[in-house]
mmCIF file of C-alpha atoms in Angstrom:
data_model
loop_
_atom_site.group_PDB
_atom_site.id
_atom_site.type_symbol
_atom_site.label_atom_id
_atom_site.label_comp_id
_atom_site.label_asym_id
_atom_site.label_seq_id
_atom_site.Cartn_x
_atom_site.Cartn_y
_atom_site.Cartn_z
ATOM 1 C CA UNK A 282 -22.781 9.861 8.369
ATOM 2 C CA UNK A 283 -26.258 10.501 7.918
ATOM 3 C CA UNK A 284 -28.061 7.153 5.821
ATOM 4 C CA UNK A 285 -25.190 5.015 6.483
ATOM 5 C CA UNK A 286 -25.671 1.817 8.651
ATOM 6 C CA UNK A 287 -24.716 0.998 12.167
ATOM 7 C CA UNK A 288 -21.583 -1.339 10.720
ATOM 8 C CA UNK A 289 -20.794 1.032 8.159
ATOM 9 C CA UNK A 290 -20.929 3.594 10.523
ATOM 10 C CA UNK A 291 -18.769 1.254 12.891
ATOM 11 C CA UNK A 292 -16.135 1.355 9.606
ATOM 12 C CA UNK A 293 -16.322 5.138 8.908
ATOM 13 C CA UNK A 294 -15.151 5.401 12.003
ATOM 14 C CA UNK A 295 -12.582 2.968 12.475
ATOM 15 C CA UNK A 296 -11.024 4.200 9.546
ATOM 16 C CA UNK A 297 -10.751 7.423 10.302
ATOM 17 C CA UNK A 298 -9.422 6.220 13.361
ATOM 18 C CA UNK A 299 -6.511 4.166 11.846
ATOM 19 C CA UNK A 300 -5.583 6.831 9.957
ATOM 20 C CA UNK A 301 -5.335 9.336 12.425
ATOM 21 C CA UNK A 302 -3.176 6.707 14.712
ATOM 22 C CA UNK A 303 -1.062 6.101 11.876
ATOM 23 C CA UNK A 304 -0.137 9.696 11.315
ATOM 24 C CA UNK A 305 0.191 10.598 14.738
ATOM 25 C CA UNK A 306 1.530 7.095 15.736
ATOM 26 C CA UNK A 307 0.862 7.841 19.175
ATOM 27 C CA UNK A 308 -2.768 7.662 20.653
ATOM 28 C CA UNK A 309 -1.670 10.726 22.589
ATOM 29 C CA UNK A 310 -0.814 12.763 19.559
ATOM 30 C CA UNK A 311 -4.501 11.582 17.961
ATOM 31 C CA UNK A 312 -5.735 15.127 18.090
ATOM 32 C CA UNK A 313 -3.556 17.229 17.013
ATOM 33 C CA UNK A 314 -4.514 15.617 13.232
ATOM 34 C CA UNK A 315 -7.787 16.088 11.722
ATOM 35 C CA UNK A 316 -8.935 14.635 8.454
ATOM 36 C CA UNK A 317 -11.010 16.063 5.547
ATOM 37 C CA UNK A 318 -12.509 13.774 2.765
ATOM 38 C CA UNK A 319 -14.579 14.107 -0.884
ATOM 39 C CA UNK A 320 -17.264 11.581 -1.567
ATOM 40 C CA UNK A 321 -14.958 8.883 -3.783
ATOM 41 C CA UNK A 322 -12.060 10.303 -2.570
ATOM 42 C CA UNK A 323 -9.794 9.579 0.176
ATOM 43 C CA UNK A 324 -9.176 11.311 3.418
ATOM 44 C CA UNK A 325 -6.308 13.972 3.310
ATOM 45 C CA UNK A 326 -4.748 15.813 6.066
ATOM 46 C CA UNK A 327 -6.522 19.420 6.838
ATOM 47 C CA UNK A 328 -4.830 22.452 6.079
ATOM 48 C CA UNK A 329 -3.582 24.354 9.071
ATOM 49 C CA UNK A 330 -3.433 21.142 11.788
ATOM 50 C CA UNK A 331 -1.277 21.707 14.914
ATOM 51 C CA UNK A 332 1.496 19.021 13.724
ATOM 52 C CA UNK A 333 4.170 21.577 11.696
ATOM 53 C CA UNK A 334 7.260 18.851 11.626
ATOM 54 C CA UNK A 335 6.016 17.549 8.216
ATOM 55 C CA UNK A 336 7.854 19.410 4.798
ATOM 56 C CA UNK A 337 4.419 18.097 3.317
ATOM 57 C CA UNK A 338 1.378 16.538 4.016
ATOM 58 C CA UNK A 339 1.401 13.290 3.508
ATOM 59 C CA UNK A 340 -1.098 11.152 1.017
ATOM 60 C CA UNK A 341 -3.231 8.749 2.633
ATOM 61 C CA UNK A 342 -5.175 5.504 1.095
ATOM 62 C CA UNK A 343 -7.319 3.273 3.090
ATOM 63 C CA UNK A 344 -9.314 -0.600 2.427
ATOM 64 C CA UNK A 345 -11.460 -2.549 4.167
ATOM 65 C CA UNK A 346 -12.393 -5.574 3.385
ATOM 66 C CA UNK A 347 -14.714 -8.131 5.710
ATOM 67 C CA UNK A 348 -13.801 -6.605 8.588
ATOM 68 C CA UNK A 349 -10.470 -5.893 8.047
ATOM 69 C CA UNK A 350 -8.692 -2.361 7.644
ATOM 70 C CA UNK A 351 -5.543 -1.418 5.924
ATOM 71 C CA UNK A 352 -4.307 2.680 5.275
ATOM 72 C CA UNK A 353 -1.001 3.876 4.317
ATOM 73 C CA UNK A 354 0.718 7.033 4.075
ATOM 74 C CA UNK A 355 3.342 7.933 1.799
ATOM 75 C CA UNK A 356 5.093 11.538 0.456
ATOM 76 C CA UNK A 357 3.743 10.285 -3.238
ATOM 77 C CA UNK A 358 0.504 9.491 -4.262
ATOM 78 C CA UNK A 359 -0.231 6.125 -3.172
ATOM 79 C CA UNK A 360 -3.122 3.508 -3.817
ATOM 80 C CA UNK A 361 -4.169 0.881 -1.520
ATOM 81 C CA UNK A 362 -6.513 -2.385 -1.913
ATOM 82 C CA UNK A 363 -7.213 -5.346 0.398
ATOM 83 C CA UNK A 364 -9.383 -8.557 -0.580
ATOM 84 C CA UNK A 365 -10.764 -11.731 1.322
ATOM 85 C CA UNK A 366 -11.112 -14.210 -0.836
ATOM 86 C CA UNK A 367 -13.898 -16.303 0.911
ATOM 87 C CA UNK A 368 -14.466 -19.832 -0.175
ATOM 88 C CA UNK A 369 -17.970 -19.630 0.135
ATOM 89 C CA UNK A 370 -18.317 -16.924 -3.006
ATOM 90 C CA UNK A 371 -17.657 -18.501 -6.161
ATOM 91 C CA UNK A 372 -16.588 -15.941 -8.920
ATOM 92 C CA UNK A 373 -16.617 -16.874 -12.418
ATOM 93 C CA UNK A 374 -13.638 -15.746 -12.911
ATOM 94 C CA UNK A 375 -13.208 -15.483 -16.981
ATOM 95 C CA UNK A 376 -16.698 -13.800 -16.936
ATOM 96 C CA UNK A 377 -15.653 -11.205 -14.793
ATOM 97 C CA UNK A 378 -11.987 -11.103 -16.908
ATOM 98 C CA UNK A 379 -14.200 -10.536 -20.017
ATOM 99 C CA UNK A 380 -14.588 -7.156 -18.804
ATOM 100 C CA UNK A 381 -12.059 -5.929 -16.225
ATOM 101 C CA UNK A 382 -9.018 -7.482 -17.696
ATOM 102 C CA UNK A 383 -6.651 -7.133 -20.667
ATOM 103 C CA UNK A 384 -6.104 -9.730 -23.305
ATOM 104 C CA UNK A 385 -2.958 -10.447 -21.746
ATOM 105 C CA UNK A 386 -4.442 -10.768 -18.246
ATOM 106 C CA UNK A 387 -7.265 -13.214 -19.845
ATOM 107 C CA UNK A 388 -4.599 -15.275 -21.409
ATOM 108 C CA UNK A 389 -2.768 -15.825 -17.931
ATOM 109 C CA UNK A 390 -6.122 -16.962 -16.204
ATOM 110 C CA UNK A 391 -7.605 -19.162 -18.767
ATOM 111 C CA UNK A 392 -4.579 -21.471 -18.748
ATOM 112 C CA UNK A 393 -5.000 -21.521 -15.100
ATOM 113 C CA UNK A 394 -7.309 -24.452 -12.657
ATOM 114 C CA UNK A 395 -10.065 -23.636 -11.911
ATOM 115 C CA UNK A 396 -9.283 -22.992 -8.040
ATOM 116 C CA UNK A 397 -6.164 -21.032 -9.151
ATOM 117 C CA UNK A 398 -8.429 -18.398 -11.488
ATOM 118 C CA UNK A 399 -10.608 -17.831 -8.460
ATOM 119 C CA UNK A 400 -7.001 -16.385 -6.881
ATOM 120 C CA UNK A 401 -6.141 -15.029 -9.885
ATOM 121 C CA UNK A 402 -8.966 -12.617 -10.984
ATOM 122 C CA UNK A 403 -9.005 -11.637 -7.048
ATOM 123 C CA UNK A 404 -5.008 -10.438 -7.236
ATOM 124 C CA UNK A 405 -5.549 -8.859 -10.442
ATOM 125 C CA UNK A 406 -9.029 -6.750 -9.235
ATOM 126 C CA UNK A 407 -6.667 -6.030 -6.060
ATOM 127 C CA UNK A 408 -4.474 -4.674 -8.142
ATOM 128 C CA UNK A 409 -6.591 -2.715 -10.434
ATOM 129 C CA UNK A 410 -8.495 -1.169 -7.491
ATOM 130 C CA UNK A 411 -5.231 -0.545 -5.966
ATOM 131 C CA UNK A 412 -4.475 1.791 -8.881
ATOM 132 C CA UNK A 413 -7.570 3.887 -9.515
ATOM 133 C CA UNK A 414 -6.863 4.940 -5.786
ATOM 134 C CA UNK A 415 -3.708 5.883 -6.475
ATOM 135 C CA UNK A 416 -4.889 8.272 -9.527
ATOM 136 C CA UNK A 417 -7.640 9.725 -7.390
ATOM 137 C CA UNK A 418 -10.593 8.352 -9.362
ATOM 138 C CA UNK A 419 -13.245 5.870 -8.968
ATOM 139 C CA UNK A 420 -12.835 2.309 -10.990
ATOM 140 C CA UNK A 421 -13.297 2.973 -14.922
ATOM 141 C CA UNK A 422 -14.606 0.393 -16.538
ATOM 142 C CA UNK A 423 -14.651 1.572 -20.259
ATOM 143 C CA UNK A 424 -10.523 1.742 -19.529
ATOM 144 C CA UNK A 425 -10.220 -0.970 -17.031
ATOM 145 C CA UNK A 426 -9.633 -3.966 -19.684
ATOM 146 C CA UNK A 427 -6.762 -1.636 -21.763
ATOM 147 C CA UNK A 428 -4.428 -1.909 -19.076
ATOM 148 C CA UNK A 429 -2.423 -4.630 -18.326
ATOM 149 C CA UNK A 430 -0.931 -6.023 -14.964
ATOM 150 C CA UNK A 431 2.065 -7.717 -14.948
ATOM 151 C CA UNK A 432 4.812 -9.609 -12.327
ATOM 152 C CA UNK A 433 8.697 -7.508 -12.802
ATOM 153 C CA UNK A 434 10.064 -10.660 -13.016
ATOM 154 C CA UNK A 435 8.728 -13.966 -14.332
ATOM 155 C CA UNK A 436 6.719 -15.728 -17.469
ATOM 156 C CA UNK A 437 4.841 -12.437 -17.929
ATOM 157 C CA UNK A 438 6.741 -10.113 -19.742
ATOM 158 C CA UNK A 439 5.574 -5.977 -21.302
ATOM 159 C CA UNK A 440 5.548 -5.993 -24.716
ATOM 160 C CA UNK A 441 7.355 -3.834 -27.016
ATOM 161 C CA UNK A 442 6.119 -0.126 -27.596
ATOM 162 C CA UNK A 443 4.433 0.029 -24.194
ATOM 163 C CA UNK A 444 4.163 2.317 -21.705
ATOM 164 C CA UNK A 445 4.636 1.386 -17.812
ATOM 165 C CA UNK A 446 2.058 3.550 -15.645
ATOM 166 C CA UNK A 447 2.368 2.660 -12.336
ATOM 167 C CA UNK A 448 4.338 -0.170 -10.005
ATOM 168 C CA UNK A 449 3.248 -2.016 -7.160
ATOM 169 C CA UNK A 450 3.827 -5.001 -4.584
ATOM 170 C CA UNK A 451 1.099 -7.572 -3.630
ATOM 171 C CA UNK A 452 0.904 -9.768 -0.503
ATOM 172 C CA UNK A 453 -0.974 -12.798 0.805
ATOM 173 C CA UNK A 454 -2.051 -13.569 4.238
ATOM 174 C CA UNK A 455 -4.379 -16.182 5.550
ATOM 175 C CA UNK A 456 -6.933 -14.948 7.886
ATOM 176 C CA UNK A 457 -8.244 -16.353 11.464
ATOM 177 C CA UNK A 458 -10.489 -18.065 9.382
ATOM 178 C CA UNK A 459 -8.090 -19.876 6.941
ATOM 179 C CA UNK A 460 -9.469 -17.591 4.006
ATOM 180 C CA UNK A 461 -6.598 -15.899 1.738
ATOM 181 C CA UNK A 462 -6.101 -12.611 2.213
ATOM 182 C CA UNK A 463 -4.384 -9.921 -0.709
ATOM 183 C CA UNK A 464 -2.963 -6.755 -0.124
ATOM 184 C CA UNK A 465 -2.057 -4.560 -3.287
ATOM 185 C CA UNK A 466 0.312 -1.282 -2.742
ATOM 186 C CA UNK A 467 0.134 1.012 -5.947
ATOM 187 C CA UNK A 468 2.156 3.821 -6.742
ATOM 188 C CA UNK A 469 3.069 5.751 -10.458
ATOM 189 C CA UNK A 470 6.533 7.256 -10.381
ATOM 190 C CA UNK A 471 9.085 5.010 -9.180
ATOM 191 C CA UNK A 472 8.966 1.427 -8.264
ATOM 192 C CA UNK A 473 8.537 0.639 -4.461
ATOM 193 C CA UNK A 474 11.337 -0.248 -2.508
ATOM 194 C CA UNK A 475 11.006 -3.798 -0.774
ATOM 195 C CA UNK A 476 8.930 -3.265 2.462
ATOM 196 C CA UNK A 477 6.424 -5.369 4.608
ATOM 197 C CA UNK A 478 3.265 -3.913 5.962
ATOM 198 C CA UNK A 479 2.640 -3.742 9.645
ATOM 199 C CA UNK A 480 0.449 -5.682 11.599
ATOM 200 C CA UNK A 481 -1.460 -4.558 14.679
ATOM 201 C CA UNK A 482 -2.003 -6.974 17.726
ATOM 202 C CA UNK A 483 -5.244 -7.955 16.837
ATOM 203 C CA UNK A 484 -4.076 -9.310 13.141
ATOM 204 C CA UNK A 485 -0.951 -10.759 14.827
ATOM 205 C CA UNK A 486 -2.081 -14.432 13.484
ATOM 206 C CA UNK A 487 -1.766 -13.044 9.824
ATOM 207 C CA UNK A 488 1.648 -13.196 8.185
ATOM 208 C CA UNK A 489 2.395 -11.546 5.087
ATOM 209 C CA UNK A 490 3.964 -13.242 2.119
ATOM 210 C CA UNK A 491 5.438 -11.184 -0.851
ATOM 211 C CA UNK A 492 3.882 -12.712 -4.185
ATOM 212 C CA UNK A 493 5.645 -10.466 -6.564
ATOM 213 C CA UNK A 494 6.623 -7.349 -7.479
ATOM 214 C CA UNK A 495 3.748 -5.760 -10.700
ATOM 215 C CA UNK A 496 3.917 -3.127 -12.924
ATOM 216 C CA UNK A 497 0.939 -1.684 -15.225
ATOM 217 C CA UNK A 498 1.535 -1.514 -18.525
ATOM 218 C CA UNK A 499 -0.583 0.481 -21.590
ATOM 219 C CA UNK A 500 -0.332 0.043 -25.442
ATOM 220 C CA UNK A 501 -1.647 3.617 -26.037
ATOM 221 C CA UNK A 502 -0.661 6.777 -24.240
ATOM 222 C CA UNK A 503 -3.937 8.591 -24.797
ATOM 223 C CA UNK A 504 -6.104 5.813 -22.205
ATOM 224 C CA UNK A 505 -4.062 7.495 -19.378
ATOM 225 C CA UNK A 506 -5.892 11.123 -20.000
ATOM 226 C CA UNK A 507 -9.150 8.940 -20.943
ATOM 227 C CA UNK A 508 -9.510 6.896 -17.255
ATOM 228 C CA UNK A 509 -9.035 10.084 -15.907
ATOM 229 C CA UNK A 510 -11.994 12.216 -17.446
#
């Protein structure tokens, strides 16, 4: 952890922590996992740890976001994402949609208020992080803006001759200090079955609320190989 600050240190840490806990859910059973991690990349159970009642290690993704901390586990690969929108930090939010989002994504926000786009581009850049985790990689932004995010259900519909890439839920919460909260679950294969995440006691004043189920959509085939290079 050498160069990193005291509250990034502080984060490291409880991460790793969190992750550990949620393996072994049981404090007592905390050392019998022990992590390994890539620079980008996240954490992933060591080879050889003392717990053997797992067919496979599991895949782990983690967020933080203003001083909250979300990881997941999951026998797939799995993407996680977690945003505080914070009223104080104005995004200009068809600026940033210029770059990061599809036509169709565009079109959605620009026929939104103005308060509503600042929700908006945060969901969809939840969701979009959400996904690069999932594939393993950092955030590509010469691919970013060809793919396409999308509610299952609703006004938004995948056009013909596309190809559906990956699936995930999104929540909202409200935070202790009345700031939205989203949470974005990605995974590729399958779409995920309905679940609700689990809060610890010291987030027990945050509720989650479902906003929709998404998939991610692409016109060409080929950007999937591309956003991986």
């Amino acid at each position: 952890m050498t160069g990193l600050s005291s509250a990034r240190q502080q984060m490291f840490l409880a991460c790793r922590y969190a992750l550990r806990l949620l393996l072994a859910e049981s404090a007592e059973q905390l050392e019998k996992w022990r992590l390994s991690s890539y620079s980008g990349h996240a954490p992933r159970v060591e080879h050889g740890h003392e717990c053997d009642t797992q067919e496979q290690e599991p895949m782990l993704s983690l967020s933080h976001s203003n001083g909250m901390l979300v990881c997941v586990k999951a026998p797939v690969a799995v993407g996680v994402d977690i945003e505080v929108q914070r009223p104080s930090r104005f995004r200009d939010a068809l600026a940033i949609a210029e770059f990061a989002c599809s036509q169709t994504e565009r079109a959605w926000l620009a026929e939104l208020t103005p308060d509503a786009q600042q929700r908006g581009i945060l969901q969809l850049w939840c969701l979009k992080e959400a996904y690069f985790k999932c594939i393993g990689s950092g955030i590509n932004f010469s691919h970013i803006s060809e793919m396409s995010w999308s509610p299952v259900s609703g006004d938004c519909t995948v056009a013909e001759g596309t190809v559906t890439i990956a699936y995930a839920r999104l929540w909202k919460g409200v935070n202790s200090e009345g700031h939205n909260v989203y949470l974005a679950l990605c995974t590729q294969d399958h779409p995920l079955p309905a679940l609700s995440p689990h809060i610890y006691e010291e987030c027990l004043g945050l509720a989650w609320q479902e906003i929709a189920e998404w998939q991610l959509w692409i016109s060409d085939y080929s950007v999937l190989h591309k956003a991986a290079d």
